[in-house]
Coordinates of C-alpha atoms in Angstrom, one line a residue:
Chain A
X1 CA -1.0 -17.9 -27.0
X2 CA 2.5 -19.4 -27.2
X3 CA 1.7 -21.6 -30.1
X4 CA -0.2 -19.1 -32.2
X5 CA 1.8 -16.5 -33.9
X6 CA 0.6 -13.0 -33.9
X7 CA 1.3 -11.0 -36.9
X8 CA 1.2 -7.3 -37.5
X9 CA -2.1 -6.3 -39.2
X10 CA -2.7 -2.6 -39.2
X11 CA -1.6 0.7 -37.8
X12 CA -3.6 3.9 -37.4
X13 CA -2.1 7.3 -36.4
X14 CA -4.2 9.6 -34.3
X15 CA -4.1 12.0 -31.3
X16 CA -2.8 10.4 -28.1
X17 CA -5.1 7.5 -27.5
X18 CA -6.5 7.3 -24.0
X19 CA -8.8 4.3 -24.2
X20 CA -9.4 1.2 -26.4
X21 CA -12.4 -1.1 -26.2
X22 CA -13.9 -3.9 -28.4
X23 CA -17.7 -4.3 -28.4
X24 CA -19.4 -7.5 -27.4
X25 CA -19.1 -9.1 -30.8
X26 CA -15.6 -7.8 -31.6
X27 CA -16.8 -6.3 -34.8
X28 CA -16.4 -2.8 -33.6
X29 CA -13.4 -1.3 -31.9
X30 CA -13.7 2.1 -30.2
X31 CA -10.8 4.4 -29.3
X32 CA -11.0 7.6 -27.3
X33 CA -8.2 10.2 -27.4
X34 CA -6.8 13.2 -25.6
X35 CA -8.7 15.6 -27.8
X36 CA -12.1 14.3 -26.8
X37 CA -12.7 12.4 -30.0
X38 CA -14.0 8.9 -30.4
X39 CA -13.0 6.8 -33.5
X40 CA -14.8 3.6 -34.1
X41 CA -13.4 0.9 -36.4
X42 CA -15.5 -1.8 -38.0
X43 CA -14.2 -5.2 -39.0
X44 CA -14.7 -6.0 -42.7
X45 CA -16.7 -9.0 -43.6
X46 CA -14.4 -11.7 -44.7
X47 CA -14.3 -11.6 -48.5
X48 CA -13.7 -14.8 -50.4
X49 CA -12.2 -12.8 -53.3
X50 CA -9.8 -11.2 -50.9
X51 CA -8.7 -14.0 -48.6
X52 CA -5.8 -12.0 -47.2
X53 CA -7.9 -9.2 -45.9
X54 CA -9.0 -11.6 -43.1
X55 CA -11.4 -9.1 -41.6
X56 CA -9.5 -5.9 -41.4
X57 CA -10.7 -3.0 -39.4
X58 CA -11.6 0.3 -41.1
X59 CA -12.7 3.6 -39.8
X60 CA -16.5 3.4 -39.3
X61 CA -17.3 6.6 -37.4
X62 CA -15.5 9.6 -35.9
X63 CA -17.1 12.1 -33.6
X64 CA -16.3 14.7 -31.0
X65 CA -17.5 13.3 -27.8
X66 CA -16.3 15.8 -25.2
X67 CA -15.1 19.4 -25.4
X68 CA -12.7 21.2 -23.0
X69 CA -14.6 23.1 -20.4
X70 CA -13.7 25.7 -17.9
X71 CA -15.0 25.8 -14.4
X72 CA -15.1 29.6 -13.7
X73 CA -15.8 29.3 -10.0
X74 CA -12.7 27.3 -9.3
X75 CA -10.5 28.6 -12.2
X76 CA -9.9 25.0 -13.3
X77 CA -9.8 23.5 -16.8
X78 CA -11.8 20.3 -17.3
X79 CA -9.9 18.1 -19.8
X80 CA -11.8 16.8 -22.8
X81 CA -9.6 13.6 -22.8
X82 CA -11.7 10.5 -22.9
X83 CA -10.9 8.4 -19.9
X84 CA -13.0 5.3 -20.7
X85 CA -15.4 3.9 -23.3
X86 CA -17.7 1.1 -22.5
X87 CA -20.1 -0.5 -25.0
X88 CA -23.7 -1.5 -24.3
X89 CA -24.9 -4.9 -25.4
X90 CA -26.5 -4.5 -28.8
X91 CA -30.3 -4.6 -28.8
X92 CA -31.2 -3.4 -32.3
X93 CA -29.5 -2.1 -35.4
X94 CA -28.0 0.8 -33.6
X95 CA -24.9 0.7 -31.4
X96 CA -24.6 2.4 -28.0
X97 CA -21.6 3.3 -26.0
X98 CA -20.8 5.3 -22.9
X99 CA -17.8 7.6 -23.0
X100 CA -16.5 9.7 -20.2
X101 CA -14.0 12.4 -19.4
X102 CA -13.1 13.6 -15.9
X103 CA -16.5 14.9 -15.1
X104 CA -19.3 13.9 -17.5
X105 CA -20.5 10.7 -19.0
X106 CA -22.3 10.5 -22.3
X107 CA -24.4 7.9 -23.9
X108 CA -23.9 7.9 -27.7
X109 CA -26.0 6.2 -30.3
X110 CA -24.2 5.2 -33.5
X111 CA -26.6 4.3 -36.3
X112 CA -26.5 3.8 -40.0
X113 CA -28.6 5.7 -42.4
X114 CA -28.8 4.4 -46.0
X115 CA -32.1 5.9 -47.0
X116 CA -33.4 9.4 -47.1
X117 CA -36.8 10.9 -47.6
X118 CA -37.5 13.0 -50.6
X119 CA -40.5 15.0 -51.6
X120 CA -41.4 17.0 -48.5
X121 CA -44.4 19.2 -48.7
X122 CA -43.2 22.1 -46.7
X123 CA -39.6 22.5 -47.9
X124 CA -37.5 22.2 -51.0
X125 CA -34.9 19.5 -51.6
X126 CA -32.3 22.0 -50.5
X127 CA -34.1 22.7 -47.3
X128 CA -35.6 26.1 -48.0
X129 CA -39.2 26.6 -46.9
X130 CA -41.7 26.6 -49.6
X131 CA -44.2 29.4 -49.9
X132 CA -47.3 27.9 -48.4
X133 CA -49.6 29.6 -51.0
X134 CA -47.7 27.8 -53.8
X135 CA -48.4 24.4 -52.4
X136 CA -51.4 23.1 -54.3
X137 CA -51.1 19.4 -53.8
X138 CA -50.2 17.1 -51.0
X139 CA -47.7 14.3 -51.6
X140 CA -46.2 11.5 -49.5
X141 CA -42.5 11.7 -49.2
X142 CA -40.7 8.7 -50.7
X143 CA -37.6 6.9 -49.3
X144 CA -34.6 6.8 -51.6
X145 CA -31.4 5.0 -51.1
X146 CA -28.3 7.0 -50.4
X147 CA -24.6 6.4 -49.6
X148 CA -24.2 4.8 -46.2
X149 CA -23.8 7.4 -43.5
X150 CA -22.9 6.6 -40.0
X151 CA -24.2 9.0 -37.5
X152 CA -23.3 9.5 -33.8
X153 CA -25.7 11.3 -31.7
X154 CA -25.6 12.0 -27.9
X155 CA -28.6 10.4 -26.3
X156 CA -28.0 11.1 -22.6
X157 CA -25.6 13.3 -20.7
X158 CA -24.9 12.3 -17.2
X159 CA -23.3 15.4 -15.6
X160 CA -22.7 17.1 -12.3
X161 CA -22.4 14.0 -10.2
X162 CA -18.7 13.8 -9.7
X163 CA -16.6 16.2 -7.6
X164 CA -13.4 14.3 -8.3
X165 CA -12.0 12.8 -11.5
X166 CA -13.9 9.9 -13.0
X167 CA -11.5 6.9 -13.6
X168 CA -14.0 4.1 -14.4
X169 CA -17.4 3.3 -15.9
X170 CA -18.9 -0.2 -16.0
X171 CA -22.2 -1.4 -17.5
X172 CA -24.2 -3.8 -15.3
X173 CA -25.2 -7.2 -16.5
X174 CA -28.8 -6.0 -16.1
X175 CA -28.2 -3.8 -19.1
X176 CA -30.2 -1.0 -17.4
X177 CA -27.7 0.5 -14.9
X178 CA -24.1 1.4 -14.8
X179 CA -21.6 2.7 -12.3
X180 CA -19.2 5.6 -12.5
X181 CA -16.2 5.9 -10.1
X182 CA -14.1 8.8 -9.2
X183 CA -11.2 9.1 -6.7
X184 CA -13.5 8.9 -3.7
X185 CA -17.0 7.9 -4.8
X186 CA -18.9 5.5 -6.9
X187 CA -22.3 6.3 -8.3
X188 CA -25.0 4.1 -9.7
X189 CA -27.0 5.4 -12.7
X190 CA -30.0 4.2 -14.6
X191 CA -29.3 4.6 -18.3
X192 CA -32.6 6.3 -18.9
X193 CA -32.2 8.8 -16.0
X194 CA -29.8 11.7 -16.2
X195 CA -30.8 14.0 -13.4
X196 CA -30.0 11.8 -10.5
X197 CA -27.6 9.1 -9.5
X198 CA -27.3 7.0 -6.4
X199 CA -24.1 7.1 -4.4
X200 CA -23.1 3.6 -3.4
X201 CA -19.5 4.0 -2.2
X202 CA -18.0 7.0 -0.4
X203 CA -14.4 6.9 0.7
X204 CA -14.1 10.6 1.6
X205 CA -13.0 11.1 5.2
X206 CA -14.7 13.6 7.4
X207 CA -11.4 15.4 7.6
X208 CA -9.6 15.7 4.3
X209 CA -6.3 15.9 6.1
X210 CA -6.8 12.2 6.9
X211 CA -7.1 11.3 3.3
X212 CA -4.7 8.4 2.7
X213 CA -6.4 6.2 0.1
X214 CA -8.3 6.8 -3.2
X215 CA -10.3 4.6 -5.5
X216 CA -8.4 3.7 -8.6
X217 CA -10.8 1.4 -10.6
X218 CA -14.2 -0.2 -10.4
X219 CA -16.1 -2.8 -12.3
X220 CA -19.4 -4.7 -12.1
X221 CA -19.4 -8.5 -12.1
X222 CA -20.1 -9.8 -15.6
X223 CA -23.0 -12.0 -14.4
X224 CA -24.1 -11.1 -10.9
X225 CA -25.8 -7.7 -11.2
X226 CA -25.5 -7.0 -7.5
X227 CA -21.7 -7.4 -7.2
X228 CA -19.0 -4.9 -7.9
X229 CA -15.4 -4.5 -7.1
X230 CA -13.2 -1.4 -6.6
X231 CA -9.5 -1.1 -6.2
X232 CA -7.5 1.4 -4.2
X233 CA -4.2 3.2 -4.2
X234 CA -3.1 1.1 -1.2
X235 CA -3.2 -2.1 -3.3
X236 CA -6.5 -3.5 -1.9
X237 CA -9.7 -4.6 -3.7
X238 CA -13.1 -4.5 -2.0
X239 CA -16.0 -6.5 -3.3
X240 CA -19.4 -5.2 -2.5
X241 CA -22.8 -6.7 -2.7
X242 CA -25.5 -4.1 -3.3
X243 CA -28.1 -6.4 -1.8
X244 CA -26.6 -6.3 1.6
X245 CA -26.8 -2.6 2.0
X246 CA -27.7 0.5 0.0
X247 CA -24.5 2.3 0.8
X248 CA -21.7 -0.1 0.1
X249 CA -19.4 1.3 2.7
X250 CA -19.1 -2.2 4.2
X251 CA -17.4 -4.5 1.8
X252 CA -18.4 -8.2 1.5
X253 CA -14.8 -9.2 0.7
X254 CA -11.4 -7.6 1.1
X255 CA -8.5 -8.7 -1.1
X256 CA -5.0 -7.8 -0.1
X257 CA -1.8 -9.6 -0.3
X258 CA 0.4 -9.2 2.8
X259 CA 3.5 -7.2 2.0
X260 CA 6.9 -8.9 1.7
X261 CA 8.9 -7.3 4.5
X262 CA 12.2 -8.0 2.8
X263 CA 11.3 -5.8 -0.2
X264 CA 9.8 -2.8 1.8
X265 CA 10.9 0.6 0.6
X266 CA 9.7 4.2 0.5
X267 CA 8.0 3.3 -2.8
X268 CA 6.2 0.2 -1.6
X269 CA 2.9 1.8 -1.3
X270 CA 3.1 3.6 -4.7
X271 CA 4.0 0.4 -6.6
X272 CA 1.3 -1.5 -4.8
X273 CA -1.3 1.0 -6.0
X274 CA -3.7 -0.9 -8.3
X275 CA -4.1 0.8 -11.7
X276 CA -6.7 -1.6 -13.1
X277 CA -9.1 -4.3 -12.0
X278 CA -10.9 -6.7 -14.4
X279 CA -13.2 -9.6 -13.9
X280 CA -12.5 -12.7 -16.0
X281 CA -15.2 -13.5 -18.5
X282 CA -16.2 -16.4 -16.5
X283 CA -16.7 -14.3 -13.4
X284 CA -14.8 -16.6 -11.2
X285 CA -11.6 -14.6 -11.2
X286 CA -10.4 -11.1 -11.2
X287 CA -7.1 -9.6 -12.3
X288 CA -5.3 -6.6 -10.7
X289 CA -2.5 -4.5 -12.2
X290 CA 0.0 -2.8 -10.0
X291 CA 3.1 -1.1 -11.1
X292 CA 5.4 -4.1 -11.5
X293 CA 3.0 -7.1 -11.7
X294 CA -0.3 -8.5 -12.7
X295 CA -2.2 -10.7 -10.2
X296 CA -5.0 -13.1 -10.7
X297 CA -7.3 -13.6 -7.8
X298 CA -9.9 -16.3 -7.0
X299 CA -13.0 -14.5 -5.8
X300 CA -13.2 -17.1 -3.1
X301 CA -9.8 -16.4 -1.6
X302 CA -9.1 -13.0 -0.2
X303 CA -5.8 -13.6 1.5
X304 CA -3.6 -13.8 -1.6
X305 CA -3.7 -14.0 -5.4
X306 CA -3.6 -17.4 -7.1
X307 CA -1.2 -16.1 -9.7
X308 CA 1.4 -13.3 -9.8
X309 CA 3.0 -12.4 -13.1
X310 CA 6.0 -10.1 -13.2
X311 CA 5.6 -7.5 -16.0
X312 CA 9.0 -5.7 -15.7
X313 CA 10.6 -6.7 -12.4
X314 CA 13.9 -5.2 -13.7
X315 CA 12.4 -1.8 -12.9
X316 CA 12.4 -2.4 -9.2
X317 CA 16.0 -1.2 -8.8
X318 CA 15.1 2.0 -10.7
X319 CA 12.2 3.1 -8.6
X320 CA 13.9 6.3 -7.4
X321 CA 14.4 7.5 -10.9
X322 CA 10.9 6.5 -11.9
X323 CA 9.6 8.4 -8.9
X324 CA 11.6 11.4 -10.0
X325 CA 10.3 11.4 -13.6
X326 CA 6.8 10.6 -12.5
X327 CA 6.7 7.3 -14.5
X328 CA 6.0 5.5 -11.2
X329 CA 2.5 7.0 -11.3
X330 CA 1.7 5.6 -14.8
X331 CA -1.6 3.7 -14.8
X332 CA -1.3 0.5 -16.9
X333 CA -4.4 -1.4 -17.9
X334 CA -4.8 -5.1 -18.3
X335 CA -7.2 -7.5 -20.1
X336 CA -8.2 -11.1 -20.5
X337 CA -8.6 -13.0 -23.7
X338 CA -12.1 -14.4 -24.5
X339 CA -11.5 -17.8 -22.9
X340 CA -9.6 -16.4 -19.9
X341 CA -6.6 -18.5 -20.7
X342 CA -4.4 -15.5 -21.3
X343 CA -3.9 -12.0 -20.0
X344 CA -2.1 -9.0 -21.5
X345 CA -0.8 -5.7 -20.2
X346 CA 1.6 -3.0 -21.4
X347 CA 5.0 -1.8 -20.4
X348 CA 7.6 0.8 -21.6
X349 CA 9.5 1.1 -24.8
X350 CA 6.3 0.2 -26.6
X351 CA 6.6 -3.3 -25.2
X352 CA 3.6 -5.3 -24.1
X353 CA 3.4 -8.6 -22.3
X354 CA 1.2 -11.6 -22.7
X355 CA 0.9 -14.4 -20.2
X356 CA -0.5 -17.8 -21.0
X357 CA -2.0 -19.0 -17.8
X358 CA -2.3 -22.7 -18.8
X359 CA 1.2 -23.1 -20.3
X360 CA 2.6 -20.8 -17.7
X361 CA 4.7 -19.0 -20.3
X362 CA 4.9 -15.4 -21.2
X363 CA 6.2 -13.3 -24.0
X364 CA 7.3 -9.7 -24.6
X365 CA 6.3 -8.1 -27.9
X366 CA 6.8 -4.7 -29.3
X367 CA 4.4 -2.4 -31.1
X368 CA 6.4 -0.2 -33.4
X369 CA 6.4 0.6 -37.0
X370 CA 10.0 -0.1 -37.5
X371 CA 9.5 -3.6 -36.5
X372 CA 6.1 -4.1 -38.2
X373 CA 6.0 -5.2 -41.8
X374 CA 2.6 -6.2 -43.1
X375 CA 1.7 -9.7 -42.0
X376 CA 5.1 -10.2 -40.5
X377 CA 5.2 -12.3 -37.3
X378 CA 6.0 -10.5 -34.2
X379 CA 9.3 -11.4 -32.8
X380 CA 9.6 -11.9 -29.0
X381 CA 11.7 -9.2 -27.3
X382 CA 13.9 -9.6 -24.3
X383 CA 15.2 -7.1 -21.8
X384 CA 18.7 -7.7 -20.5
X385 CA 18.8 -7.3 -16.8
X386 CA 22.4 -7.7 -16.0
X387 CA 25.7 -9.2 -17.2
X388 CA 26.5 -9.5 -20.9
X389 CA 23.9 -8.3 -23.2
X390 CA 23.0 -10.8 -25.8
X391 CA 22.3 -9.9 -29.4
X392 CA 18.8 -8.6 -29.9
X393 CA 18.4 -7.9 -26.2
X394 CA 17.7 -4.4 -24.9
X395 CA 19.4 -3.2 -21.8
X396 CA 17.2 -1.6 -19.1
X397 CA 19.0 1.7 -19.5
X398 CA 18.1 1.9 -23.2
X399 CA 14.4 1.6 -22.6
X400 CA 12.4 4.6 -23.7
X401 CA 10.1 5.5 -20.8
X402 CA 8.2 8.0 -22.9
X403 CA 6.9 5.1 -25.1
X404 CA 4.4 3.5 -22.7
X405 CA 1.6 1.2 -23.6
X406 CA -1.1 1.9 -21.1
X407 CA -4.2 0.7 -23.0
X408 CA -4.7 -2.7 -24.7
X409 CA -7.8 -4.6 -25.7
X410 CA -8.4 -8.2 -26.6
X411 CA -11.2 -9.3 -29.1
X412 CA -13.8 -11.2 -27.1
X413 CA -13.8 -14.2 -29.3
X414 CA -10.7 -14.4 -31.5
X415 CA -7.0 -13.8 -31.2
X416 CA -7.0 -10.2 -32.3
X417 CA -5.5 -7.5 -30.1
X418 CA -5.5 -3.8 -30.2
X419 CA -2.6 -2.0 -28.7
X420 CA -2.4 1.8 -28.2
X421 CA 1.2 3.1 -28.4
X422 CA 0.9 6.8 -27.6
X423 CA -0.7 8.1 -30.7
X424 CA -0.6 4.9 -32.8
X425 CA -3.2 2.2 -32.7
X426 CA -1.8 -1.3 -33.6
X427 CA -4.0 -4.2 -34.5
X428 CA -2.4 -7.7 -34.4
X429 CA -4.1 -10.8 -35.6
X430 CA -3.4 -14.5 -35.5
X431 CA -1.4 -15.8 -38.4
X432 CA -3.2 -18.4 -40.4
X433 CA -0.9 -21.0 -41.8
Chain B
X1 CA 0.3 -21.9 -9.3
X2 CA 1.8 -18.9 -7.4
X3 CA 4.3 -17.2 -9.6
X4 CA 6.0 -15.1 -7.0
X5 CA 9.7 -14.7 -7.1
X6 CA 11.8 -14.9 -4.0
X7 CA 13.9 -11.8 -4.2
X8 CA 17.2 -11.0 -2.5
X9 CA 17.4 -7.5 -1.3
X10 CA 19.9 -5.6 0.7
X11 CA 18.4 -4.5 4.0
X12 CA 17.9 -1.0 2.9
X13 CA 15.5 0.6 0.5
X14 CA 16.1 -0.6 -3.0
X15 CA 19.3 -0.6 -4.9
X16 CA 20.3 1.9 -7.5
X17 CA 22.6 0.0 -9.7
X18 CA 23.9 3.0 -11.6
X19 CA 26.2 4.0 -8.7
X20 CA 27.6 2.4 -5.6
X21 CA 25.3 3.9 -3.1
X22 CA 26.6 4.8 0.3
X23 CA 24.4 3.1 2.9
X24 CA 26.1 4.5 6.0
X25 CA 23.8 6.4 8.3
X26 CA 24.9 9.7 6.7
X27 CA 24.5 8.3 3.2
X28 CA 21.1 6.9 4.0
X29 CA 20.0 10.2 5.4
X30 CA 21.2 12.1 2.4
X31 CA 19.2 9.6 0.2
X32 CA 16.2 10.3 2.4
X33 CA 16.7 14.0 2.2
X34 CA 17.0 13.7 -1.6
X35 CA 13.7 11.9 -1.7
X36 CA 12.2 14.5 0.6
X37 CA 13.3 17.3 -1.7
X38 CA 12.0 15.5 -4.8
X39 CA 8.6 14.9 -3.0
X40 CA 8.3 18.5 -1.9
X41 CA 9.2 19.6 -5.4
X42 CA 6.4 17.4 -6.8
X43 CA 3.8 18.9 -4.4
X44 CA 4.7 22.4 -5.5
X45 CA 4.6 21.8 -9.2
X46 CA 1.6 19.6 -9.3
X47 CA -0.7 22.7 -9.2
X48 CA -1.6 24.0 -12.6
X49 CA -4.6 25.1 -14.7
X50 CA -6.1 21.7 -14.3
X51 CA -7.2 20.1 -11.0
X52 CA -4.3 17.9 -9.9
X53 CA -4.5 14.2 -9.7
X54 CA -5.7 13.3 -6.3
X55 CA -4.3 9.8 -6.5
X56 CA -0.8 11.1 -7.2
X57 CA -1.1 13.7 -4.5
X58 CA -2.2 11.2 -1.9
X59 CA 0.6 8.8 -2.8
X60 CA 3.2 11.6 -2.6
X61 CA 1.8 12.8 0.7
X62 CA 1.9 9.3 2.2
X63 CA 5.5 8.9 1.0
X64 CA 6.4 12.3 2.6
X65 CA 5.0 11.1 5.9
X66 CA 7.1 8.0 5.8
X67 CA 10.2 10.1 5.0
X68 CA 9.3 12.4 7.9
X69 CA 9.0 9.5 10.2
X70 CA 12.3 8.0 9.1
X71 CA 14.1 11.4 9.4
X72 CA 12.7 11.9 12.8
X73 CA 14.0 8.6 14.0
X74 CA 17.5 9.1 12.4
X75 CA 20.3 10.3 14.7
X76 CA 21.6 13.8 14.3
X77 CA 23.4 14.1 11.0
X78 CA 27.1 14.6 10.9
X79 CA 26.7 17.3 8.2
X80 CA 25.2 20.6 9.0
X81 CA 21.4 20.4 8.3
X82 CA 20.4 21.5 4.9
X83 CA 17.8 24.3 4.7
X84 CA 15.2 21.6 3.8
X85 CA 15.9 19.4 6.7
X86 CA 12.7 19.9 8.6
X87 CA 13.7 18.0 11.8
X88 CA 12.2 20.5 14.2
X89 CA 9.6 21.8 11.8
X90 CA 8.0 18.4 11.2
X91 CA 4.7 19.8 12.6
X92 CA 4.6 22.6 10.2
X93 CA 5.5 20.3 7.3
X94 CA 2.5 18.1 8.0
X95 CA 0.3 21.1 8.6
X96 CA 1.5 22.5 5.3
X97 CA 0.7 19.3 3.4
X98 CA -2.6 19.2 5.2
X99 CA -3.4 22.7 4.2
X100 CA -2.5 21.9 0.6
X101 CA -4.8 19.0 0.6
X102 CA -7.5 21.2 2.1
X103 CA -7.0 23.8 -0.5
X104 CA -7.2 21.2 -3.2
X105 CA -10.4 19.9 -1.7
X106 CA -12.1 23.3 -1.6
X107 CA -10.9 23.9 -5.1
X108 CA -12.3 20.6 -6.4
X109 CA -15.3 20.1 -4.1
X110 CA -18.7 21.4 -5.4
X111 CA -21.0 20.2 -2.7
X112 CA -19.2 20.6 0.6
X113 CA -20.3 23.3 2.9
X114 CA -17.7 26.0 3.5
X115 CA -15.1 25.0 6.0
X116 CA -12.8 27.3 7.8
X117 CA -9.3 26.2 7.0
X118 CA -7.6 25.3 10.2
X119 CA -4.4 27.2 9.9
X120 CA -1.5 26.3 12.2
X121 CA -1.6 27.9 15.6
X122 CA -0.8 31.6 15.6
X123 CA -1.8 32.2 12.0
X124 CA -5.6 32.0 12.5
X125 CA -6.4 35.6 12.1
X126 CA -3.9 36.5 9.4
X127 CA -5.8 35.4 6.3
X128 CA -6.9 38.3 4.1
X129 CA -9.0 37.3 1.1
X130 CA -7.2 36.8 -2.2
X131 CA -8.3 34.9 -5.3
X132 CA -7.4 31.2 -5.6
X133 CA -4.9 31.5 -8.4
X134 CA -2.7 33.8 -6.3
X135 CA -2.5 31.2 -3.7
X136 CA -1.6 28.5 -6.2
X137 CA 1.0 30.8 -7.6
X138 CA 2.4 31.5 -4.2
X139 CA 2.8 27.8 -3.6
X140 CA 4.7 27.2 -6.8
X141 CA 7.0 30.2 -6.3
X142 CA 8.0 29.4 -2.7
X143 CA 9.9 26.6 -1.2
X144 CA 7.9 25.0 1.6
X145 CA 10.9 24.8 3.8
X146 CA 11.3 28.6 3.9
X147 CA 11.2 30.3 7.2
X148 CA 8.8 32.6 5.4
X149 CA 6.0 30.2 6.2
X150 CA 4.0 33.0 7.8
X151 CA 4.0 35.1 4.6
X152 CA 3.1 31.9 2.7
X153 CA -0.1 31.4 4.7
X154 CA -1.1 35.1 4.3
X155 CA -2.0 34.3 0.7
X156 CA -4.6 31.7 1.6
X157 CA -7.9 32.7 0.2
X158 CA -10.9 32.1 2.5
X159 CA -13.4 34.2 0.5
X160 CA -13.3 31.7 -2.3
X161 CA -14.6 29.0 0.0
X162 CA -18.2 29.7 -0.6
X163 CA -21.2 27.5 -0.5
X164 CA -22.3 26.7 -4.1
X165 CA -25.8 25.8 -5.2
X166 CA -26.4 22.1 -4.8
X167 CA -27.4 21.7 -8.4
X168 CA -25.4 23.5 -10.9
X169 CA -27.7 24.1 -13.9
X170 CA -26.5 22.3 -16.9
X171 CA -24.5 24.2 -19.5
X172 CA -26.6 25.6 -22.3
X173 CA -26.3 23.2 -25.2
X174 CA -23.2 23.7 -27.4
X175 CA -23.8 24.2 -31.1
X176 CA -23.2 20.5 -31.4
X177 CA -26.4 19.9 -29.6
X178 CA -28.6 22.8 -30.6
X179 CA -30.1 21.2 -33.6
X180 CA -30.6 17.8 -32.2
X181 CA -32.1 19.3 -29.1
X182 CA -34.9 21.2 -30.8
X183 CA -38.4 19.9 -30.9
X184 CA -38.5 19.6 -34.7
X185 CA -35.4 17.5 -34.8
X186 CA -36.7 15.2 -32.2
X187 CA -40.0 14.8 -34.0
X188 CA -38.2 14.1 -37.4
X189 CA -35.8 11.7 -35.8
X190 CA -38.7 9.9 -34.2
X191 CA -40.5 9.6 -37.5
X192 CA -37.3 8.5 -39.3
X193 CA -36.8 5.8 -36.7
X194 CA -40.3 4.5 -37.2
X195 CA -39.8 4.5 -41.0
X196 CA -36.4 2.9 -40.8
X197 CA -37.4 0.6 -38.1
X198 CA -34.2 1.3 -36.1

């Protein structure tokens, strides 16, 4: 990460982006937004006659995944915002993805159509029904080429299974099932069956007055189809093995780092709340994101993480203000690169952070149009935490807390990253010398 | 391998570097009261047309409990207690928070059987039915520290807490789905799939 130079590649403007996800090959990049739409980008084939295009992403398909709903019984709006998108592994020419809002998960099929049938017997070319008495001969419709059309159609709708807001979906390595998690429960679904799901985790207390902890994220292990993890608002991660019991109320492993008593404050619990948990591609590690740091855990060691990376420690002295303006509740995501040698997460002021685990170095970069000229290398940024501000540094008080990068994604194989900065999608690629 | 930093901290909660904070007992208490005020404000204003974030609510609730505990342990303040200082009224504060959570639960929960909201003692029989939005509005328009807590609980709606059918029938298809849902479309789609081999 440190030796390769990332350069600005592309920028797309949209509604406020709420999720970003590459598919398994990295050829497709899906974004979901606050308006319930999904936009899929496809990487161009590398073209020898245009060597500088280097596989740029272009819009491939756009569709409305979710609509706003109104629950009349409770007088509550159900937001159409897409919380998560997860791709299914590709099995044929079509692509499948799961998209979810707070309440309903949908399975979408995205397929290409480049032929159409002509010469129907019962209707005209413009679709009008032909008068049956005028049909005197039978013909076989023929297939003719047409301009490529990409269609998205909803294949399954998984509804009415979540009382609380869905925060995660995760496709199992068996490619047949997936989990959906809300604040208090995790359900297991079969991709073919929409009218029932199996509840595997339930954190709801008998008396809601005792509620003190909620589920914040959940994920299946990338290789072991019986293993899943879920994180909580108290900064803990529970690993469950579905083989040991049907209802995973008893965890197999419990990951929690003991609190540092010298840094205890009224905000300790809030900043320990885990906003994202991700397994490494290898399946040996997992990463958690809390408000100020990213931690890497070895699945065999529950007592403490093996690595802790500070994202923006300079905010620790600002927690009261960040509590007041609600920023302390922002949920940042994190991601691994394809080889698990680097991790990335977002911050404020349109900054995002990348950590090279092997070289033990990190860098702060900025996603903004002012600083992005085509194919220009990204310049590392630095936040001045005290004392005299050097040239090109930004002081903590100048940071724009409305410009937050909550969602980032890393191509599964190459050094290409997608960064969502509010309503702008940035794509950065490795510079080739 | 472990990248943790050893940090120096003063022995009180955090440092606000924008001003020299007064960490005397009175100063600390005023800081805690400020946090309490901010937290109560958040609880009030978190109710809107959309179901509130349960995570945010639980975190604020837990923070409030910590503040409560800290204020209870603190010596009597030198300054006259502010209207929001709920030293003696701690019980009603936690009961209020509890009832807010309960109300949120009944407003968000589809499958739970109806529960009688356990009002604080003395208020059990003073709950005339009113629609939910009125209660929510009452919450946002009143300060929880008011001595008008009795009036506050009068607005709680118990009639809205009704058992709902276990299976809500799915919404009729939107126009987005009408055509694809029809028999003809499925047949044609199936045929096209065979032809195109997709």
